[in-house]
mmCIF file of C-alpha atoms in Angstrom:
data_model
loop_
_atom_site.group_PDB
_atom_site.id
_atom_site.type_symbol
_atom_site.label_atom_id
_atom_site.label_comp_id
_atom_site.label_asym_id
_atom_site.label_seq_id
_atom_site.Cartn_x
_atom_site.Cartn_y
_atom_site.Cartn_z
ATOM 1 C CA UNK W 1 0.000 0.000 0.000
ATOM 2 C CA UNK W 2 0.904 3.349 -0.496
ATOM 3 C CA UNK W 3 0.129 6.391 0.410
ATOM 4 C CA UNK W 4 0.959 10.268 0.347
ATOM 5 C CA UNK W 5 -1.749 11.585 3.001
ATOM 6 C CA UNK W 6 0.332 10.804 5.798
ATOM 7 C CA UNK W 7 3.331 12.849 4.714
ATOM 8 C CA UNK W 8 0.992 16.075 4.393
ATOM 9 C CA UNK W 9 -0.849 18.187 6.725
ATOM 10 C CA UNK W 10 -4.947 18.066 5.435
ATOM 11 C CA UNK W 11 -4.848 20.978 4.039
ATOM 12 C CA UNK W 12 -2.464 19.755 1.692
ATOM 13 C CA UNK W 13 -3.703 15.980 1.186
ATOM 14 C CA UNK W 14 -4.569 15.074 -2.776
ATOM 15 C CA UNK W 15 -8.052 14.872 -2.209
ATOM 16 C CA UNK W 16 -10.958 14.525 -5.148
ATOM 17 C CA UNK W 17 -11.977 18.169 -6.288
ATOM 18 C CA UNK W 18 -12.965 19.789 -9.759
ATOM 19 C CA UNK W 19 -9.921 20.400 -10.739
ATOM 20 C CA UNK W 20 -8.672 16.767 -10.222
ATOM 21 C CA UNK W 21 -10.326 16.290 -13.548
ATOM 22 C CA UNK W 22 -8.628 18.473 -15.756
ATOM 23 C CA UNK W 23 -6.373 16.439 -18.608
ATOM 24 C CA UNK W 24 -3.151 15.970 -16.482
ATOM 25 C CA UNK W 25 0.102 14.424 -18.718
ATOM 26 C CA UNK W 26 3.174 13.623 -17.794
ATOM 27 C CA UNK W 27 5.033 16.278 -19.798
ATOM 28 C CA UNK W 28 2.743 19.616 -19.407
ATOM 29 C CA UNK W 29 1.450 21.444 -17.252
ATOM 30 C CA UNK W 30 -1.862 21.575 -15.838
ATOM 31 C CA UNK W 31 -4.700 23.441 -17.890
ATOM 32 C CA UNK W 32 -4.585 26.513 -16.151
ATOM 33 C CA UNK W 33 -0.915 26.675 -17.992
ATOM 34 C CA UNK W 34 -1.388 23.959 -20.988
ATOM 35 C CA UNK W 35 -3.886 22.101 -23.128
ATOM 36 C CA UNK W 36 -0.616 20.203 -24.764
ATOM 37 C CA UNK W 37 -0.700 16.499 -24.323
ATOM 38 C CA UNK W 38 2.253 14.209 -24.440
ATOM 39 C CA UNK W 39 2.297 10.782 -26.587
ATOM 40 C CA UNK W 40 2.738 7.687 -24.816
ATOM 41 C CA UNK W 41 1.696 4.052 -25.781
ATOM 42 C CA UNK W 42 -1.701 4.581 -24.378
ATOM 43 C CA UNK W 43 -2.664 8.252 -26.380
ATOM 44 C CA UNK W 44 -0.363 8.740 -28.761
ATOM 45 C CA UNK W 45 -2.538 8.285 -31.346
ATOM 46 C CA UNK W 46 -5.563 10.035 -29.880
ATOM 47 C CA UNK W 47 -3.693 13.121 -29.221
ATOM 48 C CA UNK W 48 -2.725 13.581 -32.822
ATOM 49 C CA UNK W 49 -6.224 12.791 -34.310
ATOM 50 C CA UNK W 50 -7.036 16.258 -34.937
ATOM 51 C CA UNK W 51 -4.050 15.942 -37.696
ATOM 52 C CA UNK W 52 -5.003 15.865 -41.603
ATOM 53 C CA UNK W 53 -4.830 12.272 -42.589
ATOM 54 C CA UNK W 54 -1.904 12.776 -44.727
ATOM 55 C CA UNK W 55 0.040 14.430 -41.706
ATOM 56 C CA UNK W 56 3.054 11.018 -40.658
ATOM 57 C CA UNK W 57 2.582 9.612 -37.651
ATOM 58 C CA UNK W 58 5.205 7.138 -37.735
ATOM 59 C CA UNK W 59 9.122 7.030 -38.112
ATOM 60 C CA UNK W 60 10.519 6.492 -42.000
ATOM 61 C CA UNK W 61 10.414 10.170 -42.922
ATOM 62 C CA UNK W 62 13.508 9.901 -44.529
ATOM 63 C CA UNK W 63 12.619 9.753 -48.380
ATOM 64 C CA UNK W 64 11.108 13.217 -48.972
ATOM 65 C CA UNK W 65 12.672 15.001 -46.212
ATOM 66 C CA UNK W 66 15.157 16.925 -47.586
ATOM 67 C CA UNK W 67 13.282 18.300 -49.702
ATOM 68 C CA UNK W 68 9.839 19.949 -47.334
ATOM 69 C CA UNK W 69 10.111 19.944 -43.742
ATOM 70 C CA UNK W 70 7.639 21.752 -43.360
ATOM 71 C CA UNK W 71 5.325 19.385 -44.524
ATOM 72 C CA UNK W 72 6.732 16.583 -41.563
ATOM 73 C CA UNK W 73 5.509 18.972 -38.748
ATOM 74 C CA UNK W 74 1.374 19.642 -37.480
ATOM 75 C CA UNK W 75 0.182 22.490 -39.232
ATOM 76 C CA UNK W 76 0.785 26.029 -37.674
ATOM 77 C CA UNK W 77 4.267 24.537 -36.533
ATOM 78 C CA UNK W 78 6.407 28.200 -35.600
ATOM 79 C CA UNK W 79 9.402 28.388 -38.386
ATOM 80 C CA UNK W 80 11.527 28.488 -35.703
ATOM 81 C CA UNK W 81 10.970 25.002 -34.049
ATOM 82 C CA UNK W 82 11.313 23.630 -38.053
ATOM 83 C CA UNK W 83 14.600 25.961 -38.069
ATOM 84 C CA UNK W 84 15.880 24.113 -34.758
ATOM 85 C CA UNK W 85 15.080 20.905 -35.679
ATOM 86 C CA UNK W 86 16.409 21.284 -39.022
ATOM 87 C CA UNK W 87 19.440 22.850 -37.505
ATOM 88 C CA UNK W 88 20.515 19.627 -35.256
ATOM 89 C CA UNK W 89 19.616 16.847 -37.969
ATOM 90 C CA UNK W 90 22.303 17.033 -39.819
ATOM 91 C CA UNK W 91 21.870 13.880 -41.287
ATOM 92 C CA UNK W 92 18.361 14.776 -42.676
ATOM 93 C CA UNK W 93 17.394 11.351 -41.615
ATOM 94 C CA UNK W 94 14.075 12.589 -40.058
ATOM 95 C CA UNK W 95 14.619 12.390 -36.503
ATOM 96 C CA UNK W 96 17.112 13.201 -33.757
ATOM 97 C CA UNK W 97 18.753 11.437 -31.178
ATOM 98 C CA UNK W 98 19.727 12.875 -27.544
ATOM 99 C CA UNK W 99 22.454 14.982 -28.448
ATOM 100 C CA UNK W 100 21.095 16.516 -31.300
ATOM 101 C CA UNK W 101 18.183 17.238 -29.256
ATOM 102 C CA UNK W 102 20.260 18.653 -26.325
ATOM 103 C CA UNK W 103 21.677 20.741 -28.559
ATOM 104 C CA UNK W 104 18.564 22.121 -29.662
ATOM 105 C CA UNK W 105 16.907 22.633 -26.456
ATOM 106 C CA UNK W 106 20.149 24.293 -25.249
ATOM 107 C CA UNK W 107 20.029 27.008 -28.245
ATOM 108 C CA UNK W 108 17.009 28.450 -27.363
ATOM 109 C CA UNK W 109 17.594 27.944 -23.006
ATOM 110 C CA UNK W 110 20.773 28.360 -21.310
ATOM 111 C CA UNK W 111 21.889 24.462 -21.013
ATOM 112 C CA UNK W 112 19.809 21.532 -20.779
ATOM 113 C CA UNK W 113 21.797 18.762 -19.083
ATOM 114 C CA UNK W 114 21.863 15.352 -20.625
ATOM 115 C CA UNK W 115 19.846 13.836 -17.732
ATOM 116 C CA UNK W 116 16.853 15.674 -18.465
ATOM 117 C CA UNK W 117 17.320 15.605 -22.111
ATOM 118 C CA UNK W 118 16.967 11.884 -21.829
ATOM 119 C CA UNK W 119 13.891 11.854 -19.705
ATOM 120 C CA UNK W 120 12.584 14.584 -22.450
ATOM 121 C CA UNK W 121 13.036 11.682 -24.890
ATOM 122 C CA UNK W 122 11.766 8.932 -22.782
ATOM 123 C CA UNK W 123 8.226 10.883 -22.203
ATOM 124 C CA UNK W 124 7.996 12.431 -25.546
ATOM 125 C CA UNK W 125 9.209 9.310 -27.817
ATOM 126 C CA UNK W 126 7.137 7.962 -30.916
ATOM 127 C CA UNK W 127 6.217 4.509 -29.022
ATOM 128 C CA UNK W 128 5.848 2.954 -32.491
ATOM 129 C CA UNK W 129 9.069 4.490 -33.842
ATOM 130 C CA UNK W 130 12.849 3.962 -32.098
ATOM 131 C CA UNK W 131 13.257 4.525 -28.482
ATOM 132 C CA UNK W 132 16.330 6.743 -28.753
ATOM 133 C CA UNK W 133 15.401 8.972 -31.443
ATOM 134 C CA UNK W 134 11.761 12.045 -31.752
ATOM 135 C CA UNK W 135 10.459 13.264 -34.839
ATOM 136 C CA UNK W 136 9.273 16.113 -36.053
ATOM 137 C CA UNK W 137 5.500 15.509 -33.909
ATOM 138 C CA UNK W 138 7.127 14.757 -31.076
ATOM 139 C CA UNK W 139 9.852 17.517 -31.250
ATOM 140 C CA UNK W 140 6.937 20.171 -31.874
ATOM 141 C CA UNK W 141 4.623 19.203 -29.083
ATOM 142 C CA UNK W 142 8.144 19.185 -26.808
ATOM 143 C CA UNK W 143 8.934 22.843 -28.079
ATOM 144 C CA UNK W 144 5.163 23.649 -27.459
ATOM 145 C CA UNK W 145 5.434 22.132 -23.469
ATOM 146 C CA UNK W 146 8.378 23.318 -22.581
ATOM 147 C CA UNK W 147 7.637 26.967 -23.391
ATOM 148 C CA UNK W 148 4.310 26.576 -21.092
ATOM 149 C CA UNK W 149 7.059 25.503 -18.485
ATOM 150 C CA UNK W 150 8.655 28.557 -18.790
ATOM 151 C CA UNK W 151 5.934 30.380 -18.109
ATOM 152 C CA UNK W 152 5.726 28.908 -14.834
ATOM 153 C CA UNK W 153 9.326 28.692 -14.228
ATOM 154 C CA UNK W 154 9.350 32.913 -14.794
ATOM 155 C CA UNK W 155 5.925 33.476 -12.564
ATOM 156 C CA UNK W 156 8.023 32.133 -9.122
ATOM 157 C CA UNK W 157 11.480 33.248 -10.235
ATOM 158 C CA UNK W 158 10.400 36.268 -8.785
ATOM 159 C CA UNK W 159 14.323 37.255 -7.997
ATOM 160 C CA UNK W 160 15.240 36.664 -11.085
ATOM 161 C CA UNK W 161 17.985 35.015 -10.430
ATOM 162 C CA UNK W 162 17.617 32.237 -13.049
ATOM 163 C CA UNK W 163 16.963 29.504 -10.030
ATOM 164 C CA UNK W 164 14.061 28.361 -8.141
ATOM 165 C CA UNK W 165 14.837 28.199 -4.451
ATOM 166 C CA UNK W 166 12.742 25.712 -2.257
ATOM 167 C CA UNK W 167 10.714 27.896 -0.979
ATOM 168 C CA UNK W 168 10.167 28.818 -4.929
ATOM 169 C CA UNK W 169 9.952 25.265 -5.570
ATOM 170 C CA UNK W 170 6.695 24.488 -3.280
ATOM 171 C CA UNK W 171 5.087 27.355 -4.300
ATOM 172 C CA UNK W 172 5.313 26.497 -7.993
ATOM 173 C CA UNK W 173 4.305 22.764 -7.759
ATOM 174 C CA UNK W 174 1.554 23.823 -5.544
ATOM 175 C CA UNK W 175 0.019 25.812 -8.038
ATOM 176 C CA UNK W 176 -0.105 22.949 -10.395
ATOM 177 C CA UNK W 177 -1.855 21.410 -7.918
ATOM 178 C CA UNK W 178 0.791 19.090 -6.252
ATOM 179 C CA UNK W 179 1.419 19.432 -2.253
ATOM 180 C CA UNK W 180 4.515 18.239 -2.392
ATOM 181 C CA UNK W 181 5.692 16.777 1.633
ATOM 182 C CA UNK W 182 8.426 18.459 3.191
ATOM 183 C CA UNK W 183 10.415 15.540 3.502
ATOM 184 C CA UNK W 184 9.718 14.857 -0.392
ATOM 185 C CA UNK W 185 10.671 18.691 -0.887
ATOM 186 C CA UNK W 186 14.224 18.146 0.688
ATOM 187 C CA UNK W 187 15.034 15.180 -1.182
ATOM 188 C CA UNK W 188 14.575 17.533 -3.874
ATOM 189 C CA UNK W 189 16.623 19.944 -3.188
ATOM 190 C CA UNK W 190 19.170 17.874 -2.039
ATOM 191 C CA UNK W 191 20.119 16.793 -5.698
ATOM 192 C CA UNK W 192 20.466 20.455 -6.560
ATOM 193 C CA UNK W 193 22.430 21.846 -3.414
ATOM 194 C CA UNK W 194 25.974 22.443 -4.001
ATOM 195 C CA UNK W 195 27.384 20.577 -0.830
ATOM 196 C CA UNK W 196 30.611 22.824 -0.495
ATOM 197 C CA UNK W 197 28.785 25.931 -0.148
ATOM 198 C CA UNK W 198 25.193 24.467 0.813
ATOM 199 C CA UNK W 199 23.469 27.242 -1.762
ATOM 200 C CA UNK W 200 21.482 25.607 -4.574
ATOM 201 C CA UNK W 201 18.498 25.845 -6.781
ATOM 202 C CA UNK W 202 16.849 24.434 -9.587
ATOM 203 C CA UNK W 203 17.717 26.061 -13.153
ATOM 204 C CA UNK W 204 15.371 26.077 -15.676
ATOM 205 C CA UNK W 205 16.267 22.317 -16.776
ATOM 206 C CA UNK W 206 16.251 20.910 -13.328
ATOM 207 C CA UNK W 207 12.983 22.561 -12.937
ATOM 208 C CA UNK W 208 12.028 20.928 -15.565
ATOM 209 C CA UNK W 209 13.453 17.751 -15.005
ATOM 210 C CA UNK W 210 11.401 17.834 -11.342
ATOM 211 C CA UNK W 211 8.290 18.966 -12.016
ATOM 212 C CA UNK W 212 7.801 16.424 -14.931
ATOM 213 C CA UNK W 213 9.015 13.830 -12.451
ATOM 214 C CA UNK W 214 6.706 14.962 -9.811
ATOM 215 C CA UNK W 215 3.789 15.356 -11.948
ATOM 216 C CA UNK W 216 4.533 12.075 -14.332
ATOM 217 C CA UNK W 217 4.640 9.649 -10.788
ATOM 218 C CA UNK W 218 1.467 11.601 -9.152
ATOM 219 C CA UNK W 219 -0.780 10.976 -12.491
ATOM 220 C CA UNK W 220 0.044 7.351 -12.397
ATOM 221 C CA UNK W 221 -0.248 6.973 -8.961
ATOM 222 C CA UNK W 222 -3.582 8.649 -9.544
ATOM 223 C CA UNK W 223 -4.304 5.812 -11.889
ATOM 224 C CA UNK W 224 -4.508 3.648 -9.044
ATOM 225 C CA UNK W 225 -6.256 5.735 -6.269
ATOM 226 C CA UNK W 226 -9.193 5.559 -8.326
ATOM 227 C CA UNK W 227 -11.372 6.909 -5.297
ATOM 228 C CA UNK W 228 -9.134 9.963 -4.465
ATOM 229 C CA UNK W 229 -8.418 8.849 -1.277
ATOM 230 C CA UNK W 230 -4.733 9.390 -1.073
ATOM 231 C CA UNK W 231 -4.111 5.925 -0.864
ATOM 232 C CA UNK W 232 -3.335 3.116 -3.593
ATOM 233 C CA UNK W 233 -2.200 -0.884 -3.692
ATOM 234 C CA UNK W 234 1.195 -1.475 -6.114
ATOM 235 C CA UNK W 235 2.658 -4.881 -7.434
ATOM 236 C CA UNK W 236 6.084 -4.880 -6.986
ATOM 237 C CA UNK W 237 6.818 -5.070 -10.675
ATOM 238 C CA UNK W 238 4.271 -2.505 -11.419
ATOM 239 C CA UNK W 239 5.976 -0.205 -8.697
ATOM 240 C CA UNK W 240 9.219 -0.631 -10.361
ATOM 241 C CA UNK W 241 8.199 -0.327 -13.714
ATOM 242 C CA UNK W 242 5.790 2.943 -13.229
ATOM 243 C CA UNK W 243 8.911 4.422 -11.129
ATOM 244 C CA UNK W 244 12.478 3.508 -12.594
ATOM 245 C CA UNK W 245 11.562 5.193 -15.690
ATOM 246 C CA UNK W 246 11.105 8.847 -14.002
ATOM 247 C CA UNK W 247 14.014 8.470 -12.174
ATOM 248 C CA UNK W 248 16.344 6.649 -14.313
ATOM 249 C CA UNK W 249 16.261 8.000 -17.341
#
């Protein structure tokens, strides 16, 4: 059994309200920020059904490529996430792999280390196409999430100092709707303290990195807690499968 009530005060228990409906994913934020979804093996193909019939959905974009990628990305696509793409695949096979995507992501933010570039892959991968490489869909609706992470990233930077703090930190996840437990909250921070000096924050990658972590685990533990009591029963095997991949990217 698991739970997360008893690590929280009740005011700050997950407990069944409105706004435990709205469309939660493991990539974006929730709607008050985003309407973006991410694919995964379960939606993929729902959340690209509003695509023209034409528009690829699968890997094997290769023959044709070179010569429209415009065509390759969902209509209304900003030139400059087809200008990035097109930047980092050099190859022009279609898709990039996690370097060519870290270098993307890094050219329009300051850095994106290659342990959240990799769970950036992981969440936003074609499940149908390679597990190491994104396409053009996948990079687009990426671009589209992380820039609605940004958002929120900005709103409780309010030092701007280019780091969230803890105190930061809670603030921010508990606007999306996720009362993070103290204890939780330090194990955060932890990761992201610099243990000479004992100063740290989260960037804008590690912010990332967290609060896709933190939301991704939450939704599926929601999955289970079907009632919204703040309680829910876990295999073994499906604990370790629904957690490694957040954590071990």
């Amino acid at each position: 059994m698991a739970s997360y009530n008893a690590y929280s005060s009740p005011n700050q228990s997950y407990i069944p309200s409105t706004s435990s409906n709205q469309n939660y994913t493991p990539s974006a934020p929730p709607m008050q920020y985003s309407s973006c979804s991410t694919p995964s093996s379960d939606s993929y193909s729902s959340s690209y059904s509003s695509y023209p019939p034409a528009y690829p959905q699968q890997f094997g974009y290769s023959s044709g490529f070179q010569d429209n990628y415009n065509a390759f990305f969902p209509p209304g696509t900003n030139p400059e996430v087809i200008r990035s793409f097109q930047a980092v695949d050099r190859d022009r096979s279609g898709s990039i792999d996690e370097r060519e995507l870290q270098s993307a992501l890094s050219s329009m933010y300051q850095g994106f280390g290659i342990r959240t570039v990799r769970l950036l892959l992981f969440l936003f991968k074609n499940p149908r196409g390679p597990s190491d490489r994104i396409g053009p869909a996948e990079f687009a609706v990426l671009w589209d999430c992380l820039g609605q992470w940004r958002m929120v990233f900005d709103r409780f930077d309010r030092d701007r100092s280019g780091k969230i703090d803890s105190e930061e930190l809670k603030e921010a996840l508990r606007s999306l709707g996720y009362a993070v437990p103290p204890s939780v909250m330090q194990i955060i921070m932890s990761n992201y303290i610099d243990s000479a000096s004992g100063r740290g924050g989260l960037n804008f990658d590690n912010f990332v990195e967290c609060g896709m972590i933190v939301k991704g685990i939450t939704d599926k533990f929601k999955e289970k807690d079907t009632r919204y009591s703040g309680s829910a029963t876990f295999t073994y095997e499906s604990f370790l499968t629904t957690v490694i991949p957040f954590i071990v990217p």
